[in-house]
Amino acid sequence: MATSYNSLLGKRYETTTLIASGGEGEIYALSSPHQEKVIKVYTKNIDQQQTEKINKMLNFTPSQEFLKQVIWPIDLVMNKGQIQAIIMKKANGTVLNKLKNDTKYSWSLRVKIAKNFCGLLDYVHSEGQVIGDFNSNNFLIDEQSGFVTMVDSDSIHFKDTNGKIHRCPVALPEIVAPELLDVNFTSDPLPTFNQESDYWSLAIHIFQLLTIGWHPFSAALMRVNGKSLPSAASVQHQRVKNCQTPFFR
């Protein structure tokens, strides 16, 4: 069932089909004349910190190269002083998480993706920003060119035009840098993420791209004296902290 929304910039948007849903909200396609955009409708209340952050993001004007690779909020829908939805440019591609684990994708494509991923991060850092949340579901890949597009950018570790840092409140433990494994991203002093922690997360993704899904700090399940040792997931964090990996010194 179509739903209509009136935006902060005075535009009217009407939803068509549901594209995706997650913990924060649902993303819908839009009818003409806005079919090149999507709307993310929040299904949970947006607190004051996140409201301020998204409003500041709307006023931020990065380079066109940045905007080609990062899907940025371009309009808002407000309801009783709270953000109800954000409007963004539509993006297409295969989710990184699916692609990197699928053997059908060639080595040459994987190398292209790795290079383009580095380029994306360079554009983000050149604007004084830090990604923070490197969830592989937040990156879409063009299967022909290897072009990488970042979506769901409202979770970014954002620095506004006044230099104030707004939180990235989430991060996947298997991707985050070792010094951040015990950090509370919703309450610990800012900044939590930085460019170096972004490089770590990028390196994890590139390693997985080039090894068809293997995590650099994972290991095969072992049996000793007929008993299984703890699985990779349960001991992976400790190996990351201790820099213990079966792949390199």
PDB file of C-alpha atoms in Angstrom:
ATOM      1  CA  MET A   1       0.000   0.000   0.000  1.00  0.00           C
ATOM      2  CA  ALA A   2       1.444   3.357  -1.074  1.00  0.00           C
ATOM      3  CA  THR A   3       2.169   5.979   1.574  1.00  0.00           C
ATOM      4  CA  SER A   4       2.750   9.687   0.944  1.00  0.00           C
ATOM      5  CA  TYR A   5       5.211  11.907   2.797  1.00  0.00           C
ATOM      6  CA  ASN A   6       5.696  15.680   2.741  1.00  0.00           C
ATOM      7  CA  SER A   7       9.356  16.639   3.168  1.00  0.00           C
ATOM      8  CA  LEU A   8      11.258  19.420   4.858  1.00  0.00           C
ATOM      9  CA  LEU A   9      12.073  20.889   1.430  1.00  0.00           C
ATOM     10  CA  GLY A  10       8.400  20.999   0.467  1.00  0.00           C
ATOM     11  CA  LYS A  11       8.363  17.947  -1.810  1.00  0.00           C
ATOM     12  CA  ARG A  12       5.834  15.134  -1.804  1.00  0.00           C
ATOM     13  CA  TYR A  13       7.075  11.553  -1.979  1.00  0.00           C
ATOM     14  CA  GLU A  14       4.939   8.446  -2.537  1.00  0.00           C
ATOM     15  CA  THR A  15       6.265   4.965  -1.806  1.00  0.00           C
ATOM     16  CA  THR A  16       5.904   1.992  -4.134  1.00  0.00           C
ATOM     17  CA  THR A  17       7.711  -1.273  -3.289  1.00  0.00           C
ATOM     18  CA  LEU A  18       9.707  -2.284  -0.218  1.00  0.00           C
ATOM     19  CA  ILE A  19      13.389  -2.654  -1.172  1.00  0.00           C
ATOM     20  CA  ALA A  20      14.973  -3.644   2.128  1.00  0.00           C
ATOM     21  CA  SER A  21      14.416  -3.607   5.880  1.00  0.00           C
ATOM     22  CA  GLY A  22      16.747  -3.598   8.872  1.00  0.00           C
ATOM     23  CA  GLY A  23      16.996  -2.851  12.562  1.00  0.00           C
ATOM     24  CA  GLU A  24      16.404   0.892  12.154  1.00  0.00           C
ATOM     25  CA  GLY A  25      13.919   1.142   9.321  1.00  0.00           C
ATOM     26  CA  GLU A  26      12.574   0.179   5.921  1.00  0.00           C
ATOM     27  CA  ILE A  27      13.702   1.414   2.502  1.00  0.00           C
ATOM     28  CA  TYR A  28      11.089   1.976  -0.213  1.00  0.00           C
ATOM     29  CA  ALA A  29      11.203   2.846  -3.885  1.00  0.00           C
ATOM     30  CA  LEU A  30       9.409   6.065  -4.882  1.00  0.00           C
ATOM     31  CA  SER A  31       6.971   6.847  -7.668  1.00  0.00           C
ATOM     32  CA  SER A  32       7.530   9.407 -10.454  1.00  0.00           C
ATOM     33  CA  PRO A  33       9.005  12.022 -10.534  1.00  0.00           C
ATOM     34  CA  HIS A  34      11.255  10.678  -7.744  1.00  0.00           C
ATOM     35  CA  GLN A  35      11.973   7.179  -9.066  1.00  0.00           C
ATOM     36  CA  GLU A  36      15.737   7.868  -8.937  1.00  0.00           C
ATOM     37  CA  LYS A  37      15.515   8.283  -5.166  1.00  0.00           C
ATOM     38  CA  VAL A  38      14.542   6.075  -2.211  1.00  0.00           C
ATOM     39  CA  ILE A  39      13.081   6.780   1.202  1.00  0.00           C
ATOM     40  CA  LYS A  40      14.255   5.257   4.472  1.00  0.00           C
ATOM     41  CA  VAL A  41      11.361   5.221   6.923  1.00  0.00           C
ATOM     42  CA  TYR A  42      12.467   4.772  10.511  1.00  0.00           C
ATOM     43  CA  THR A  43      10.628   2.075  12.449  1.00  0.00           C
ATOM     44  CA  LYS A  44      12.072   3.135  15.793  1.00  0.00           C
ATOM     45  CA  ASN A  45      12.239   6.524  17.489  1.00  0.00           C
ATOM     46  CA  ILE A  46      15.205   8.684  16.533  1.00  0.00           C
ATOM     47  CA  ASP A  47      16.752  10.299  19.609  1.00  0.00           C
ATOM     48  CA  GLN A  48      17.867  13.907  19.871  1.00  0.00           C
ATOM     49  CA  GLN A  49      21.525  13.103  19.133  1.00  0.00           C
ATOM     50  CA  GLN A  50      20.664  11.278  15.912  1.00  0.00           C
ATOM     51  CA  THR A  51      18.189  13.992  14.922  1.00  0.00           C
ATOM     52  CA  GLU A  52      20.885  16.659  15.293  1.00  0.00           C
ATOM     53  CA  LYS A  53      23.370  14.503  13.378  1.00  0.00           C
ATOM     54  CA  ILE A  54      21.101  13.910  10.381  1.00  0.00           C
ATOM     55  CA  ASN A  55      20.145  17.587  10.216  1.00  0.00           C
ATOM     56  CA  LYS A  56      23.841  18.510  10.171  1.00  0.00           C
ATOM     57  CA  MET A  57      24.476  15.892   7.454  1.00  0.00           C
ATOM     58  CA  LEU A  58      21.808  17.545   5.311  1.00  0.00           C
ATOM     59  CA  ASN A  59      23.733  20.840   5.515  1.00  0.00           C
ATOM     60  CA  PHE A  60      27.089  19.242   4.659  1.00  0.00           C
ATOM     61  CA  THR A  61      28.227  19.710   1.043  1.00  0.00           C
ATOM     62  CA  PRO A  62      31.017  17.269   0.103  1.00  0.00           C
ATOM     63  CA  SER A  63      32.587  16.976  -3.352  1.00  0.00           C
ATOM     64  CA  GLN A  64      30.782  15.411  -6.297  1.00  0.00           C
ATOM     65  CA  GLU A  65      33.300  12.550  -6.301  1.00  0.00           C
ATOM     66  CA  PHE A  66      32.316  11.818  -2.697  1.00  0.00           C
ATOM     67  CA  LEU A  67      28.616  11.897  -3.570  1.00  0.00           C
ATOM     68  CA  LYS A  68      29.139   9.454  -6.456  1.00  0.00           C
ATOM     69  CA  GLN A  69      30.265   6.802  -4.006  1.00  0.00           C
ATOM     70  CA  VAL A  70      28.462   7.682  -0.763  1.00  0.00           C
ATOM     71  CA  ILE A  71      24.660   7.821  -0.679  1.00  0.00           C
ATOM     72  CA  TRP A  72      23.993  10.938   1.399  1.00  0.00           C
ATOM     73  CA  PRO A  73      20.711  12.298   2.854  1.00  0.00           C
ATOM     74  CA  ILE A  74      19.221  14.935   0.541  1.00  0.00           C
ATOM     75  CA  ASP A  75      15.853  15.608   2.224  1.00  0.00           C
ATOM     76  CA  LEU A  76      13.996  14.824   5.463  1.00  0.00           C
ATOM     77  CA  VAL A  77      10.477  14.003   6.567  1.00  0.00           C
ATOM     78  CA  MET A  78       9.625  15.357  10.017  1.00  0.00           C
ATOM     79  CA  ASN A  79       6.771  14.361  12.318  1.00  0.00           C
ATOM     80  CA  LYS A  80       6.115  16.278  15.552  1.00  0.00           C
ATOM     81  CA  GLY A  81       9.700  17.501  15.710  1.00  0.00           C
ATOM     82  CA  GLN A  82      11.216  14.079  15.093  1.00  0.00           C
ATOM     83  CA  ILE A  83      12.765  12.670  11.932  1.00  0.00           C
ATOM     84  CA  GLN A  84      10.387  10.172  10.403  1.00  0.00           C
ATOM     85  CA  ALA A  85      12.286   9.429   7.192  1.00  0.00           C
ATOM     86  CA  ILE A  86      15.236  10.468   5.025  1.00  0.00           C
ATOM     87  CA  ILE A  87      15.410  10.747   1.235  1.00  0.00           C
ATOM     88  CA  MET A  88      18.493   9.516  -0.636  1.00  0.00           C
ATOM     89  CA  LYS A  89      19.648   8.861  -4.169  1.00  0.00           C
ATOM     90  CA  LYS A  90      18.856   5.352  -5.381  1.00  0.00           C
ATOM     91  CA  ALA A  91      21.818   2.958  -5.564  1.00  0.00           C
ATOM     92  CA  ASN A  92      22.147  -0.361  -7.377  1.00  0.00           C
ATOM     93  CA  GLY A  93      24.518  -3.277  -7.023  1.00  0.00           C
ATOM     94  CA  THR A  94      25.251  -6.541  -5.262  1.00  0.00           C
ATOM     95  CA  VAL A  95      25.724  -6.458  -1.494  1.00  0.00           C
ATOM     96  CA  LEU A  96      29.408  -6.886  -0.624  1.00  0.00           C
ATOM     97  CA  ASN A  97      28.647  -9.600   1.918  1.00  0.00           C
ATOM     98  CA  LYS A  98      27.068 -11.774  -0.770  1.00  0.00           C
ATOM     99  CA  LEU A  99      29.708 -11.143  -3.417  1.00  0.00           C
ATOM    100  CA  LYS A 100      32.846 -11.778  -1.380  1.00  0.00           C
ATOM    101  CA  ASN A 101      31.652 -15.254  -0.320  1.00  0.00           C
ATOM    102  CA  ASP A 102      30.595 -16.405  -3.808  1.00  0.00           C
ATOM    103  CA  THR A 103      33.154 -18.367  -5.843  1.00  0.00           C
ATOM    104  CA  LYS A 104      31.607 -17.352  -9.183  1.00  0.00           C
ATOM    105  CA  TYR A 105      33.248 -13.897  -9.071  1.00  0.00           C
ATOM    106  CA  SER A 106      36.665 -13.694 -10.756  1.00  0.00           C
ATOM    107  CA  TRP A 107      39.999 -12.709  -9.232  1.00  0.00           C
ATOM    108  CA  SER A 108      40.259  -9.683 -11.550  1.00  0.00           C
ATOM    109  CA  LEU A 109      36.877  -8.374 -10.400  1.00  0.00           C
ATOM    110  CA  ARG A 110      37.864  -8.869  -6.756  1.00  0.00           C
ATOM    111  CA  VAL A 111      41.042  -6.840  -7.306  1.00  0.00           C
ATOM    112  CA  LYS A 112      39.021  -4.064  -8.999  1.00  0.00           C
ATOM    113  CA  ILE A 113      36.635  -3.985  -6.043  1.00  0.00           C
ATOM    114  CA  ALA A 114      39.545  -3.794  -3.596  1.00  0.00           C
ATOM    115  CA  LYS A 115      41.056  -0.828  -5.492  1.00  0.00           C
ATOM    116  CA  ASN A 116      37.714   0.971  -5.710  1.00  0.00           C
ATOM    117  CA  PHE A 117      37.060   0.334  -2.024  1.00  0.00           C
ATOM    118  CA  CYS A 118      40.370   2.090  -1.251  1.00  0.00           C
ATOM    119  CA  GLY A 119      39.278   4.973  -3.478  1.00  0.00           C
ATOM    120  CA  LEU A 120      35.953   5.306  -1.690  1.00  0.00           C
ATOM    121  CA  LEU A 121      37.651   5.485   1.703  1.00  0.00           C
ATOM    122  CA  ASP A 122      40.116   8.058   0.377  1.00  0.00           C
ATOM    123  CA  TYR A 123      37.241  10.319  -0.717  1.00  0.00           C
ATOM    124  CA  VAL A 124      35.581   9.929   2.692  1.00  0.00           C
ATOM    125  CA  HIS A 125      38.789  10.799   4.553  1.00  0.00           C
ATOM    126  CA  SER A 126      39.569  13.703   2.210  1.00  0.00           C
ATOM    127  CA  GLU A 127      36.317  15.316   3.408  1.00  0.00           C
ATOM    128  CA  GLY A 128      37.432  14.947   7.043  1.00  0.00           C
ATOM    129  CA  GLN A 129      34.993  12.094   7.669  1.00  0.00           C
ATOM    130  CA  VAL A 130      35.364   8.611   9.181  1.00  0.00           C
ATOM    131  CA  ILE A 131      33.100   5.684   8.256  1.00  0.00           C
ATOM    132  CA  GLY A 132      33.227   3.719  11.519  1.00  0.00           C
ATOM    133  CA  ASP A 133      30.504   1.186  10.739  1.00  0.00           C
ATOM    134  CA  PHE A 134      31.940  -1.063   8.022  1.00  0.00           C
ATOM    135  CA  ASN A 135      28.995  -3.472   7.934  1.00  0.00           C
ATOM    136  CA  SER A 136      29.414  -5.289   4.604  1.00  0.00           C
ATOM    137  CA  ASN A 137      25.672  -4.911   3.952  1.00  0.00           C
ATOM    138  CA  ASN A 138      26.294  -1.154   3.659  1.00  0.00           C
ATOM    139  CA  PHE A 139      28.344  -1.486   0.464  1.00  0.00           C
ATOM    140  CA  LEU A 140      26.935  -2.236  -2.996  1.00  0.00           C
ATOM    141  CA  ILE A 141      29.120  -3.531  -5.821  1.00  0.00           C
ATOM    142  CA  ASP A 142      28.701  -3.089  -9.577  1.00  0.00           C
ATOM    143  CA  GLU A 143      29.485  -6.573 -10.886  1.00  0.00           C
ATOM    144  CA  GLN A 144      30.885  -5.255 -14.191  1.00  0.00           C
ATOM    145  CA  SER A 145      33.135  -2.391 -13.100  1.00  0.00           C
ATOM    146  CA  GLY A 146      33.768  -3.281  -9.471  1.00  0.00           C
ATOM    147  CA  PHE A 147      32.540   0.202  -8.459  1.00  0.00           C
ATOM    148  CA  VAL A 148      31.741   0.419  -4.726  1.00  0.00           C
ATOM    149  CA  THR A 149      28.863   2.504  -3.337  1.00  0.00           C
ATOM    150  CA  MET A 150      28.281   3.089   0.358  1.00  0.00           C
ATOM    151  CA  VAL A 151      24.656   3.177   1.506  1.00  0.00           C
ATOM    152  CA  ASP A 152      23.029   3.686   4.933  1.00  0.00           C
ATOM    153  CA  SER A 153      25.395   6.587   5.592  1.00  0.00           C
ATOM    154  CA  ASP A 154      23.365   7.918   8.538  1.00  0.00           C
ATOM    155  CA  SER A 155      25.443   5.620  10.772  1.00  0.00           C
ATOM    156  CA  ILE A 156      28.716   7.334   9.763  1.00  0.00           C
ATOM    157  CA  HIS A 157      31.109   8.804  12.383  1.00  0.00           C
ATOM    158  CA  PHE A 158      30.301  12.313  11.180  1.00  0.00           C
ATOM    159  CA  LYS A 159      32.119  15.621  11.754  1.00  0.00           C
ATOM    160  CA  ASP A 160      29.940  18.623  10.954  1.00  0.00           C
ATOM    161  CA  THR A 161      31.019  21.990   9.522  1.00  0.00           C
ATOM    162  CA  ASN A 162      31.609  23.340  13.072  1.00  0.00           C
ATOM    163  CA  GLY A 163      33.983  20.485  13.867  1.00  0.00           C
ATOM    164  CA  LYS A 164      31.574  18.677  16.189  1.00  0.00           C
ATOM    165  CA  ILE A 165      31.728  14.873  15.969  1.00  0.00           C
ATOM    166  CA  HIS A 166      28.477  12.918  15.892  1.00  0.00           C
ATOM    167  CA  ARG A 167      28.497   9.287  16.952  1.00  0.00           C
ATOM    168  CA  CYS A 168      28.639   6.173  14.884  1.00  0.00           C
ATOM    169  CA  PRO A 169      26.672   4.105  17.428  1.00  0.00           C
ATOM    170  CA  VAL A 170      27.260   0.635  15.970  1.00  0.00           C
ATOM    171  CA  ALA A 171      30.050  -1.582  14.622  1.00  0.00           C
ATOM    172  CA  LEU A 172      30.434  -5.275  13.892  1.00  0.00           C
ATOM    173  CA  PRO A 173      32.902  -6.901  16.320  1.00  0.00           C
ATOM    174  CA  GLU A 174      34.431  -9.048  13.570  1.00  0.00           C
ATOM    175  CA  ILE A 175      35.315  -5.935  11.534  1.00  0.00           C
ATOM    176  CA  VAL A 176      36.264  -3.342  14.157  1.00  0.00           C
ATOM    177  CA  ALA A 177      39.881  -2.529  15.068  1.00  0.00           C
ATOM    178  CA  PRO A 178      41.280  -4.322  18.161  1.00  0.00           C
ATOM    179  CA  GLU A 179      41.601  -1.146  20.239  1.00  0.00           C
ATOM    180  CA  LEU A 180      37.835  -0.609  19.835  1.00  0.00           C
ATOM    181  CA  LEU A 181      36.639  -4.100  20.783  1.00  0.00           C
ATOM    182  CA  ASP A 182      35.701  -3.059  24.334  1.00  0.00           C
ATOM    183  CA  VAL A 183      34.464   0.446  23.489  1.00  0.00           C
ATOM    184  CA  ASN A 184      30.841   1.420  24.161  1.00  0.00           C
ATOM    185  CA  PHE A 185      30.018   3.315  20.972  1.00  0.00           C
ATOM    186  CA  THR A 186      26.903   4.944  22.438  1.00  0.00           C
ATOM    187  CA  SER A 187      28.499   6.454  25.547  1.00  0.00           C
ATOM    188  CA  ASP A 188      32.325   6.408  25.586  1.00  0.00           C
ATOM    189  CA  PRO A 189      34.140   9.743  25.009  1.00  0.00           C
ATOM    190  CA  LEU A 190      34.406  10.919  21.393  1.00  0.00           C
ATOM    191  CA  PRO A 191      36.045  10.382  19.032  1.00  0.00           C
ATOM    192  CA  THR A 192      35.805   6.606  19.117  1.00  0.00           C
ATOM    193  CA  PHE A 193      36.623   5.788  15.474  1.00  0.00           C
ATOM    194  CA  ASN A 194      39.418   7.391  13.436  1.00  0.00           C
ATOM    195  CA  GLN A 195      41.105   7.006  10.050  1.00  0.00           C
ATOM    196  CA  GLU A 196      43.368   4.224  11.336  1.00  0.00           C
ATOM    197  CA  SER A 197      40.410   2.174  12.581  1.00  0.00           C
ATOM    198  CA  ASP A 198      38.837   2.644   9.122  1.00  0.00           C
ATOM    199  CA  TYR A 199      42.002   1.253   7.518  1.00  0.00           C
ATOM    200  CA  TRP A 200      41.789  -1.831   9.728  1.00  0.00           C
ATOM    201  CA  SER A 201      38.181  -2.518   8.739  1.00  0.00           C
ATOM    202  CA  LEU A 202      38.976  -1.912   5.060  1.00  0.00           C
ATOM    203  CA  ALA A 203      41.862  -4.399   5.285  1.00  0.00           C
ATOM    204  CA  ILE A 204      39.553  -7.062   6.768  1.00  0.00           C
ATOM    205  CA  HIS A 205      37.129  -6.645   3.864  1.00  0.00           C
ATOM    206  CA  ILE A 206      39.881  -6.742   1.238  1.00  0.00           C
ATOM    207  CA  PHE A 207      41.393  -9.877   2.797  1.00  0.00           C
ATOM    208  CA  GLN A 208      37.968 -11.542   2.662  1.00  0.00           C
ATOM    209  CA  LEU A 209      37.469 -10.411  -0.939  1.00  0.00           C
ATOM    210  CA  LEU A 210      40.743 -11.995  -2.020  1.00  0.00           C
ATOM    211  CA  THR A 211      40.280 -15.230  -0.036  1.00  0.00           C
ATOM    212  CA  ILE A 212      36.580 -15.781  -0.888  1.00  0.00           C
ATOM    213  CA  GLY A 213      35.253 -14.968   2.541  1.00  0.00           C
ATOM    214  CA  TRP A 214      37.979 -16.052   4.977  1.00  0.00           C
ATOM    215  CA  HIS A 215      38.480 -13.748   7.961  1.00  0.00           C
ATOM    216  CA  PRO A 216      42.219 -13.128   8.608  1.00  0.00           C
ATOM    217  CA  PHE A 217      41.803 -14.021  12.280  1.00  0.00           C
ATOM    218  CA  SER A 218      39.619 -17.064  11.753  1.00  0.00           C
ATOM    219  CA  ALA A 219      40.763 -20.678  11.988  1.00  0.00           C
ATOM    220  CA  ALA A 220      39.357 -24.098  11.195  1.00  0.00           C
ATOM    221  CA  LEU A 221      37.530 -25.950  13.946  1.00  0.00           C
ATOM    222  CA  MET A 222      40.059 -28.336  15.532  1.00  0.00           C
ATOM    223  CA  ARG A 223      39.690 -31.582  17.426  1.00  0.00           C
ATOM    224  CA  VAL A 224      42.142 -32.613  20.147  1.00  0.00           C
ATOM    225  CA  ASN A 225      41.905 -35.998  21.820  1.00  0.00           C
ATOM    226  CA  GLY A 226      38.518 -36.504  20.226  1.00  0.00           C
ATOM    227  CA  LYS A 227      37.077 -33.226  21.594  1.00  0.00           C
ATOM    228  CA  SER A 228      36.253 -30.101  19.568  1.00  0.00           C
ATOM    229  CA  LEU A 229      38.028 -26.920  20.557  1.00  0.00           C
ATOM    230  CA  PRO A 230      35.989 -23.662  20.752  1.00  0.00           C
ATOM    231  CA  SER A 231      34.724 -22.482  17.369  1.00  0.00           C
ATOM    232  CA  ALA A 232      36.396 -19.652  15.486  1.00  0.00           C
ATOM    233  CA  ALA A 233      33.674 -17.153  16.419  1.00  0.00           C
ATOM    234  CA  SER A 234      34.013 -17.669  20.180  1.00  0.00           C
ATOM    235  CA  VAL A 235      37.780 -17.063  20.290  1.00  0.00           C
ATOM    236  CA  GLN A 236      38.233 -14.702  17.344  1.00  0.00           C
ATOM    237  CA  HIS A 237      38.148 -11.505  19.428  1.00  0.00           C
ATOM    238  CA  GLN A 238      40.985 -12.720  21.639  1.00  0.00           C
ATOM    239  CA  ARG A 239      43.058 -13.647  18.597  1.00  0.00           C
ATOM    240  CA  VAL A 240      42.483 -10.186  17.131  1.00  0.00           C
ATOM    241  CA  LYS A 241      43.646  -8.544  20.387  1.00  0.00           C
ATOM    242  CA  ASN A 242      46.745 -10.764  20.460  1.00  0.00           C
ATOM    243  CA  CYS A 243      47.393 -10.454  16.700  1.00  0.00           C
ATOM    244  CA  GLN A 244      47.237 -14.235  16.315  1.00  0.00           C
ATOM    245  CA  THR A 245      46.455 -15.374  12.793  1.00  0.00           C
ATOM    246  CA  PRO A 246      47.185 -18.545  10.815  1.00  0.00           C
ATOM    247  CA  PHE A 247      47.744 -16.519   7.634  1.00  0.00           C
ATOM    248  CA  PHE A 248      50.711 -14.211   8.343  1.00  0.00           C
ATOM    249  CA  ARG A 249      53.094 -13.010  11.045  1.00  0.00           C
TER     250      ARG A 249
END
